[in-house]
Amino acid sequence: MRFCCNVSGAICPFNDFTCLIPAMRSQLPQSLNACWGKNCFSFMHHIQKYACAILFVLILAQLKRIYVLKCEHKDFLKIIVSDSLPFQEYMNQLGIGEDIDPNSTFQYEILSSQKSVKLAVNGQALYDDSKASGGRGLHLIVINPKSGQIKGSHIFDTFSSKGDSLLVEMLTNGLDGEHLLVFAVKDEASLKLSQKSRKLLTDIGSKHVYHLKWRSLWAMICWKGGADTIHLLNEHIQHTSNVSKWPEPVYLKVTVDPKMFDSSKPLCDWPPSEANSRRIEFCSKYFGYNDLCTCSVNNIMQGSQVDFSDNLVKNVHVVVIASNRPHYLYRMLKSLLGAHGVNTNVITVFIDGYFEETMDVVKLFGVHGIFHMPSGVGNARISQNYFSSFNVIFSLYPEAQHCIVLEEDLEVSPDFFRYFSQTISLLDTDESLYCISAWNDQGYAHSSEDTTLLYRVETMPGLGWMFKRDLFENELKDQWPGPDKQWDWDMWIRHPEVRKGRECVIPDVSRTFHFGETGLNMNSHFYQTYFSTRKLNNDATARLKNVNDMCKDKYERNMHRMMQNALVLDHSKSPCDEEFAPANASSHYVAYFGSHNSTNFINVVKCLRLWDLDARGLHKNAFRTFIRKTPVIFVGYPASPYSIYKPVDIKPLSFEQL
């Protein structure tokens, strides 16, 4: 049934606008207030401002019911609701499962085998890693002993030393509070399992882990009630006599009465405060957040109390793009709220899908959060979340003229907001710019030095950037790729037809750090190669110099002045040579490379140990960097207009020389 209605005095402005059916309307508060994280807003007041391609799930806490809002029209949003779903029914449709009765005893069944680790509680599967690839090593599953629900899990790939060091850190610092701990091996976990790890596991009850051998299968469940309260509930180990084969799987079963646990015992004796109340609630549900849930650590939620007088971005809205990586989001928000000049009232996290733990991280920090119903798959899904987030933020806040965009796997510098405050005027005064970014694509520990220095570049770096409402409303909005297009949104926005010859301003030393090792387009090897050695500014009071010199004409004049005065490097040497440039020089140096093909450029940046997968950080076929703390300009000859300064006797660097 569809009809046009009047809710809270807001008259439907479209002929075919569809409103809630009468049965639904009778259940709703008059203003239809939908709460996310910190604040509420009147949804019906803003409903006509929403644009298309937005699908939301609204969690109406006071009703414990789900309403799906779906856009079906190019120019406005229709509310399509044929019925409402009970909250738990919707969760079941998402595959989350029914609640376990907290008054019953809990029978835990654990499987450790070559191909899987599984956990069931009262016959209900709560954990199953049976993927053909991945999951090798020691699985830790942490359970709330009173509810029988999983608080968190982690896989330690102790086939490598890194996995063992992470296990040591977790066992040493990450297990405060009362937990049931389940350990189980998938495939192999002994190779790099250190004596220190084995001792720590023995300290929490294991009698067999010291005997873990190549391809042994092992499982253990124990109760940890405090620093000195440990009870081993069950444990078993199987060995193989043939190193090319695995033993029979290990199967454990144990029944636990939740009444044996003291529900009146406080999680931690933290000072009373609103922030610590949120912290206690969060840590009672989840695990693996290290210092957050460590009883000896106080004031971790305090955030930055430092503002600065000339904060021009205090009211600029910050969009945080998130998914189902709550630990990443925690690290990101912790750094963001620690930055000088932060304003929690303008931070909104957009979560792509319904992920309760991710939203609870949002609530923990007291910022706004919105669920986005996924549209598309793979890169298209990510692209649609960005599009919807921009659409919503500018619809909800019509006064907003700028927006800062971050992702859940970015750590920000303490001067993050000061950086944007010093550069925001450039977007308003220079039409040749279309973004300010906090990220330098070539900003590695060995290649960036000057926290006061800015560049202009022709690529949109992303990874912490600011843009204007006009760019989105007047250009990007109508052109944005639909959910059927498997395009990377950031690659699309860098396309010449979108960029239109405009540039972005970036810092020499980045104000964001990309720490995410996992993701749709990321793996550990790729991360270690291209992201792990990036430099992040740690000076909260850093001040940029000559910001107005980033305006187009001034920048060009300065580039030509630097080229005229730059010292030419010895082109008989290769940039691969350690002594290609002098160390610690204050004067600018210049090197010319052949621009006859892209391979030559890629090989130059490869020698310099910079980003070498495509052309980034260029301005008019030139790029600036530091070599051994000396500023160097690399100029593509003859494509760059700065080629006019090349001495006639200098032969440009070529691929053959490398």
PDB file of C-alpha atoms in Angstrom, residues 238-367:
ATOM      1  CA  GLN A 238      47.213 -35.041  18.885  1.00  0.00           C
ATOM      2  CA  HIS A 239      50.587 -35.725  17.244  1.00  0.00           C
ATOM      3  CA  THR A 240      51.480 -37.212  13.886  1.00  0.00           C
ATOM      4  CA  SER A 241      54.124 -39.866  13.315  1.00  0.00           C
ATOM      5  CA  ASN A 242      54.356 -38.921   9.622  1.00  0.00           C
ATOM      6  CA  VAL A 243      55.503 -35.328   9.048  1.00  0.00           C
ATOM      7  CA  SER A 244      53.774 -35.237   5.663  1.00  0.00           C
ATOM      8  CA  LYS A 245      50.383 -35.956   7.242  1.00  0.00           C
ATOM      9  CA  TRP A 246      48.157 -34.607   9.988  1.00  0.00           C
ATOM     10  CA  PRO A 247      46.822 -36.516  12.996  1.00  0.00           C
ATOM     11  CA  GLU A 248      43.181 -37.133  13.720  1.00  0.00           C
ATOM     12  CA  PRO A 249      41.236 -33.966  14.613  1.00  0.00           C
ATOM     13  CA  VAL A 250      40.980 -32.839  18.222  1.00  0.00           C
ATOM     14  CA  TYR A 251      37.447 -32.562  19.585  1.00  0.00           C
ATOM     15  CA  LEU A 252      36.654 -31.020  22.970  1.00  0.00           C
ATOM     16  CA  LYS A 253      33.365 -30.802  24.814  1.00  0.00           C
ATOM     17  CA  VAL A 254      32.754 -29.054  28.126  1.00  0.00           C
ATOM     18  CA  THR A 255      29.647 -27.837  29.960  1.00  0.00           C
ATOM     19  CA  VAL A 256      29.816 -24.578  31.907  1.00  0.00           C
ATOM     20  CA  ASP A 257      27.258 -23.102  34.303  1.00  0.00           C
ATOM     21  CA  PRO A 258      27.289 -19.278  33.952  1.00  0.00           C
ATOM     22  CA  LYS A 259      26.062 -18.950  37.531  1.00  0.00           C
ATOM     23  CA  MET A 260      29.541 -19.834  38.717  1.00  0.00           C
ATOM     24  CA  PHE A 261      30.742 -16.422  37.566  1.00  0.00           C
ATOM     25  CA  ASP A 262      30.418 -13.363  39.791  1.00  0.00           C
ATOM     26  CA  SER A 263      28.192 -10.950  37.850  1.00  0.00           C
ATOM     27  CA  SER A 264      28.549  -8.236  40.505  1.00  0.00           C
ATOM     28  CA  LYS A 265      32.299  -7.941  40.080  1.00  0.00           C
ATOM     29  CA  PRO A 266      33.200  -4.719  38.198  1.00  0.00           C
ATOM     30  CA  LEU A 267      35.191  -5.081  35.011  1.00  0.00           C
ATOM     31  CA  CYS A 268      37.818  -2.534  36.093  1.00  0.00           C
ATOM     32  CA  ASP A 269      38.092   0.070  38.825  1.00  0.00           C
ATOM     33  CA  TRP A 270      38.301   3.082  36.526  1.00  0.00           C
ATOM     34  CA  PRO A 271      37.376   6.584  37.765  1.00  0.00           C
ATOM     35  CA  PRO A 272      33.653   7.306  37.254  1.00  0.00           C
ATOM     36  CA  SER A 273      32.939   9.288  34.089  1.00  0.00           C
ATOM     37  CA  GLU A 274      30.663   9.158  31.064  1.00  0.00           C
ATOM     38  CA  ALA A 275      33.585   8.035  28.898  1.00  0.00           C
ATOM     39  CA  ASN A 276      34.547   5.241  31.295  1.00  0.00           C
ATOM     40  CA  SER A 277      30.919   4.098  31.481  1.00  0.00           C
ATOM     41  CA  ARG A 278      30.974   3.651  27.702  1.00  0.00           C
ATOM     42  CA  ARG A 279      34.343   1.947  28.053  1.00  0.00           C
ATOM     43  CA  ILE A 280      33.051  -0.554  30.632  1.00  0.00           C
ATOM     44  CA  GLU A 281      30.002  -1.351  28.502  1.00  0.00           C
ATOM     45  CA  PHE A 282      32.169  -1.851  25.422  1.00  0.00           C
ATOM     46  CA  CYS A 283      34.823  -3.996  27.109  1.00  0.00           C
ATOM     47  CA  SER A 284      32.161  -6.233  28.650  1.00  0.00           C
ATOM     48  CA  LYS A 285      31.069  -7.147  25.103  1.00  0.00           C
ATOM     49  CA  TYR A 286      34.289  -7.172  23.094  1.00  0.00           C
ATOM     50  CA  PHE A 287      37.893  -8.251  23.223  1.00  0.00           C
ATOM     51  CA  GLY A 288      41.196  -7.438  21.577  1.00  0.00           C
ATOM     52  CA  TYR A 289      41.404  -3.680  22.095  1.00  0.00           C
ATOM     53  CA  ASN A 290      44.573  -3.795  24.202  1.00  0.00           C
ATOM     54  CA  ASP A 291      44.951  -0.652  26.359  1.00  0.00           C
ATOM     55  CA  LEU A 292      41.269   0.227  26.059  1.00  0.00           C
ATOM     56  CA  CYS A 293      40.285  -2.761  28.207  1.00  0.00           C
ATOM     57  CA  THR A 294      43.422  -2.867  30.365  1.00  0.00           C
ATOM     58  CA  CYS A 295      42.477  -2.069  33.949  1.00  0.00           C
ATOM     59  CA  SER A 296      45.758  -0.328  34.763  1.00  0.00           C
ATOM     60  CA  VAL A 297      45.322   2.242  31.960  1.00  0.00           C
ATOM     61  CA  ASN A 298      43.303   5.348  32.863  1.00  0.00           C
ATOM     62  CA  ASN A 299      42.131   8.320  30.798  1.00  0.00           C
ATOM     63  CA  ILE A 300      42.526   6.510  27.489  1.00  0.00           C
ATOM     64  CA  MET A 301      39.210   7.979  26.300  1.00  0.00           C
ATOM     65  CA  GLN A 302      40.058  11.537  27.243  1.00  0.00           C
ATOM     66  CA  GLY A 303      41.042  12.656  23.750  1.00  0.00           C
ATOM     67  CA  SER A 304      42.592  15.995  22.911  1.00  0.00           C
ATOM     68  CA  GLN A 305      41.695  18.959  25.073  1.00  0.00           C
ATOM     69  CA  VAL A 306      43.780  21.312  22.923  1.00  0.00           C
ATOM     70  CA  ASP A 307      42.231  23.758  20.474  1.00  0.00           C
ATOM     71  CA  PHE A 308      43.918  26.559  18.577  1.00  0.00           C
ATOM     72  CA  SER A 309      42.635  30.090  18.141  1.00  0.00           C
ATOM     73  CA  ASP A 310      42.661  30.214  14.339  1.00  0.00           C
ATOM     74  CA  ASN A 311      40.851  26.896  13.815  1.00  0.00           C
ATOM     75  CA  LEU A 312      39.066  27.436  10.499  1.00  0.00           C
ATOM     76  CA  VAL A 313      37.916  23.803  10.206  1.00  0.00           C
ATOM     77  CA  LYS A 314      36.286  23.447  13.618  1.00  0.00           C
ATOM     78  CA  ASN A 315      32.870  23.169  11.961  1.00  0.00           C
ATOM     79  CA  VAL A 316      33.933  21.353   8.794  1.00  0.00           C
ATOM     80  CA  HIS A 317      32.223  17.966   8.725  1.00  0.00           C
ATOM     81  CA  VAL A 318      34.434  14.881   8.808  1.00  0.00           C
ATOM     82  CA  VAL A 319      33.233  11.756   6.983  1.00  0.00           C
ATOM     83  CA  VAL A 320      34.804   8.475   8.092  1.00  0.00           C
ATOM     84  CA  ILE A 321      34.265   5.561   5.688  1.00  0.00           C
ATOM     85  CA  ALA A 322      34.048   2.248   7.566  1.00  0.00           C
ATOM     86  CA  SER A 323      33.127  -1.391   7.107  1.00  0.00           C
ATOM     87  CA  ASN A 324      33.546  -4.482   9.267  1.00  0.00           C
ATOM     88  CA  ARG A 325      36.981  -3.680  10.671  1.00  0.00           C
ATOM     89  CA  PRO A 326      36.156  -2.386  14.165  1.00  0.00           C
ATOM     90  CA  HIS A 327      39.711  -2.682  15.496  1.00  0.00           C
ATOM     91  CA  TYR A 328      40.917  -0.501  12.636  1.00  0.00           C
ATOM     92  CA  LEU A 329      38.164   2.025  13.312  1.00  0.00           C
ATOM     93  CA  TYR A 330      39.101   2.107  16.995  1.00  0.00           C
ATOM     94  CA  ARG A 331      42.717   2.959  16.198  1.00  0.00           C
ATOM     95  CA  MET A 332      41.616   5.541  13.649  1.00  0.00           C
ATOM     96  CA  LEU A 333      39.123   7.325  15.931  1.00  0.00           C
ATOM     97  CA  LYS A 334      41.548   7.240  18.845  1.00  0.00           C
ATOM     98  CA  SER A 335      44.098   9.158  16.787  1.00  0.00           C
ATOM     99  CA  LEU A 336      41.462  11.492  15.321  1.00  0.00           C
ATOM    100  CA  LEU A 337      40.102  12.458  18.736  1.00  0.00           C
ATOM    101  CA  GLY A 338      43.661  12.986  19.909  1.00  0.00           C
ATOM    102  CA  ALA A 339      44.356  15.601  17.231  1.00  0.00           C
ATOM    103  CA  HIS A 340      44.435  19.231  18.305  1.00  0.00           C
ATOM    104  CA  GLY A 341      41.278  21.149  17.417  1.00  0.00           C
ATOM    105  CA  VAL A 342      38.996  18.120  17.086  1.00  0.00           C
ATOM    106  CA  ASN A 343      35.225  18.687  17.270  1.00  0.00           C
ATOM    107  CA  THR A 344      33.330  15.438  17.884  1.00  0.00           C
ATOM    108  CA  ASN A 345      30.028  17.055  16.880  1.00  0.00           C
ATOM    109  CA  VAL A 346      31.036  17.132  13.197  1.00  0.00           C
ATOM    110  CA  ILE A 347      32.418  13.579  12.900  1.00  0.00           C
ATOM    111  CA  THR A 348      30.152  11.013  11.205  1.00  0.00           C
ATOM    112  CA  VAL A 349      31.123   7.396  10.571  1.00  0.00           C
ATOM    113  CA  PHE A 350      29.390   5.727   7.616  1.00  0.00           C
ATOM    114  CA  ILE A 351      29.358   1.939   8.047  1.00  0.00           C
ATOM    115  CA  ASP A 352      28.880  -0.115   4.894  1.00  0.00           C
ATOM    116  CA  GLY A 353      26.491  -2.791   6.160  1.00  0.00           C
ATOM    117  CA  TYR A 354      25.095  -3.639   9.568  1.00  0.00           C
ATOM    118  CA  PHE A 355      28.044  -4.411  11.836  1.00  0.00           C
ATOM    119  CA  GLU A 356      27.152  -4.063  15.492  1.00  0.00           C
ATOM    120  CA  GLU A 357      30.699  -4.047  16.857  1.00  0.00           C
ATOM    121  CA  THR A 358      31.712  -1.313  14.424  1.00  0.00           C
ATOM    122  CA  MET A 359      28.779   0.844  15.536  1.00  0.00           C
ATOM    123  CA  ASP A 360      29.646   0.177  19.166  1.00  0.00           C
ATOM    124  CA  VAL A 361      33.127   1.576  18.477  1.00  0.00           C
ATOM    125  CA  VAL A 362      31.397   4.696  17.144  1.00  0.00           C
ATOM    126  CA  LYS A 363      29.299   4.963  20.311  1.00  0.00           C
ATOM    127  CA  LEU A 364      32.386   4.398  22.435  1.00  0.00           C
ATOM    128  CA  PHE A 365      33.916   7.613  21.102  1.00  0.00           C
ATOM    129  CA  GLY A 366      30.660   9.566  21.228  1.00  0.00           C
ATOM    130  CA  VAL A 367      30.542  10.518  17.550  1.00  0.00           C
TER     131      VAL A 367
END
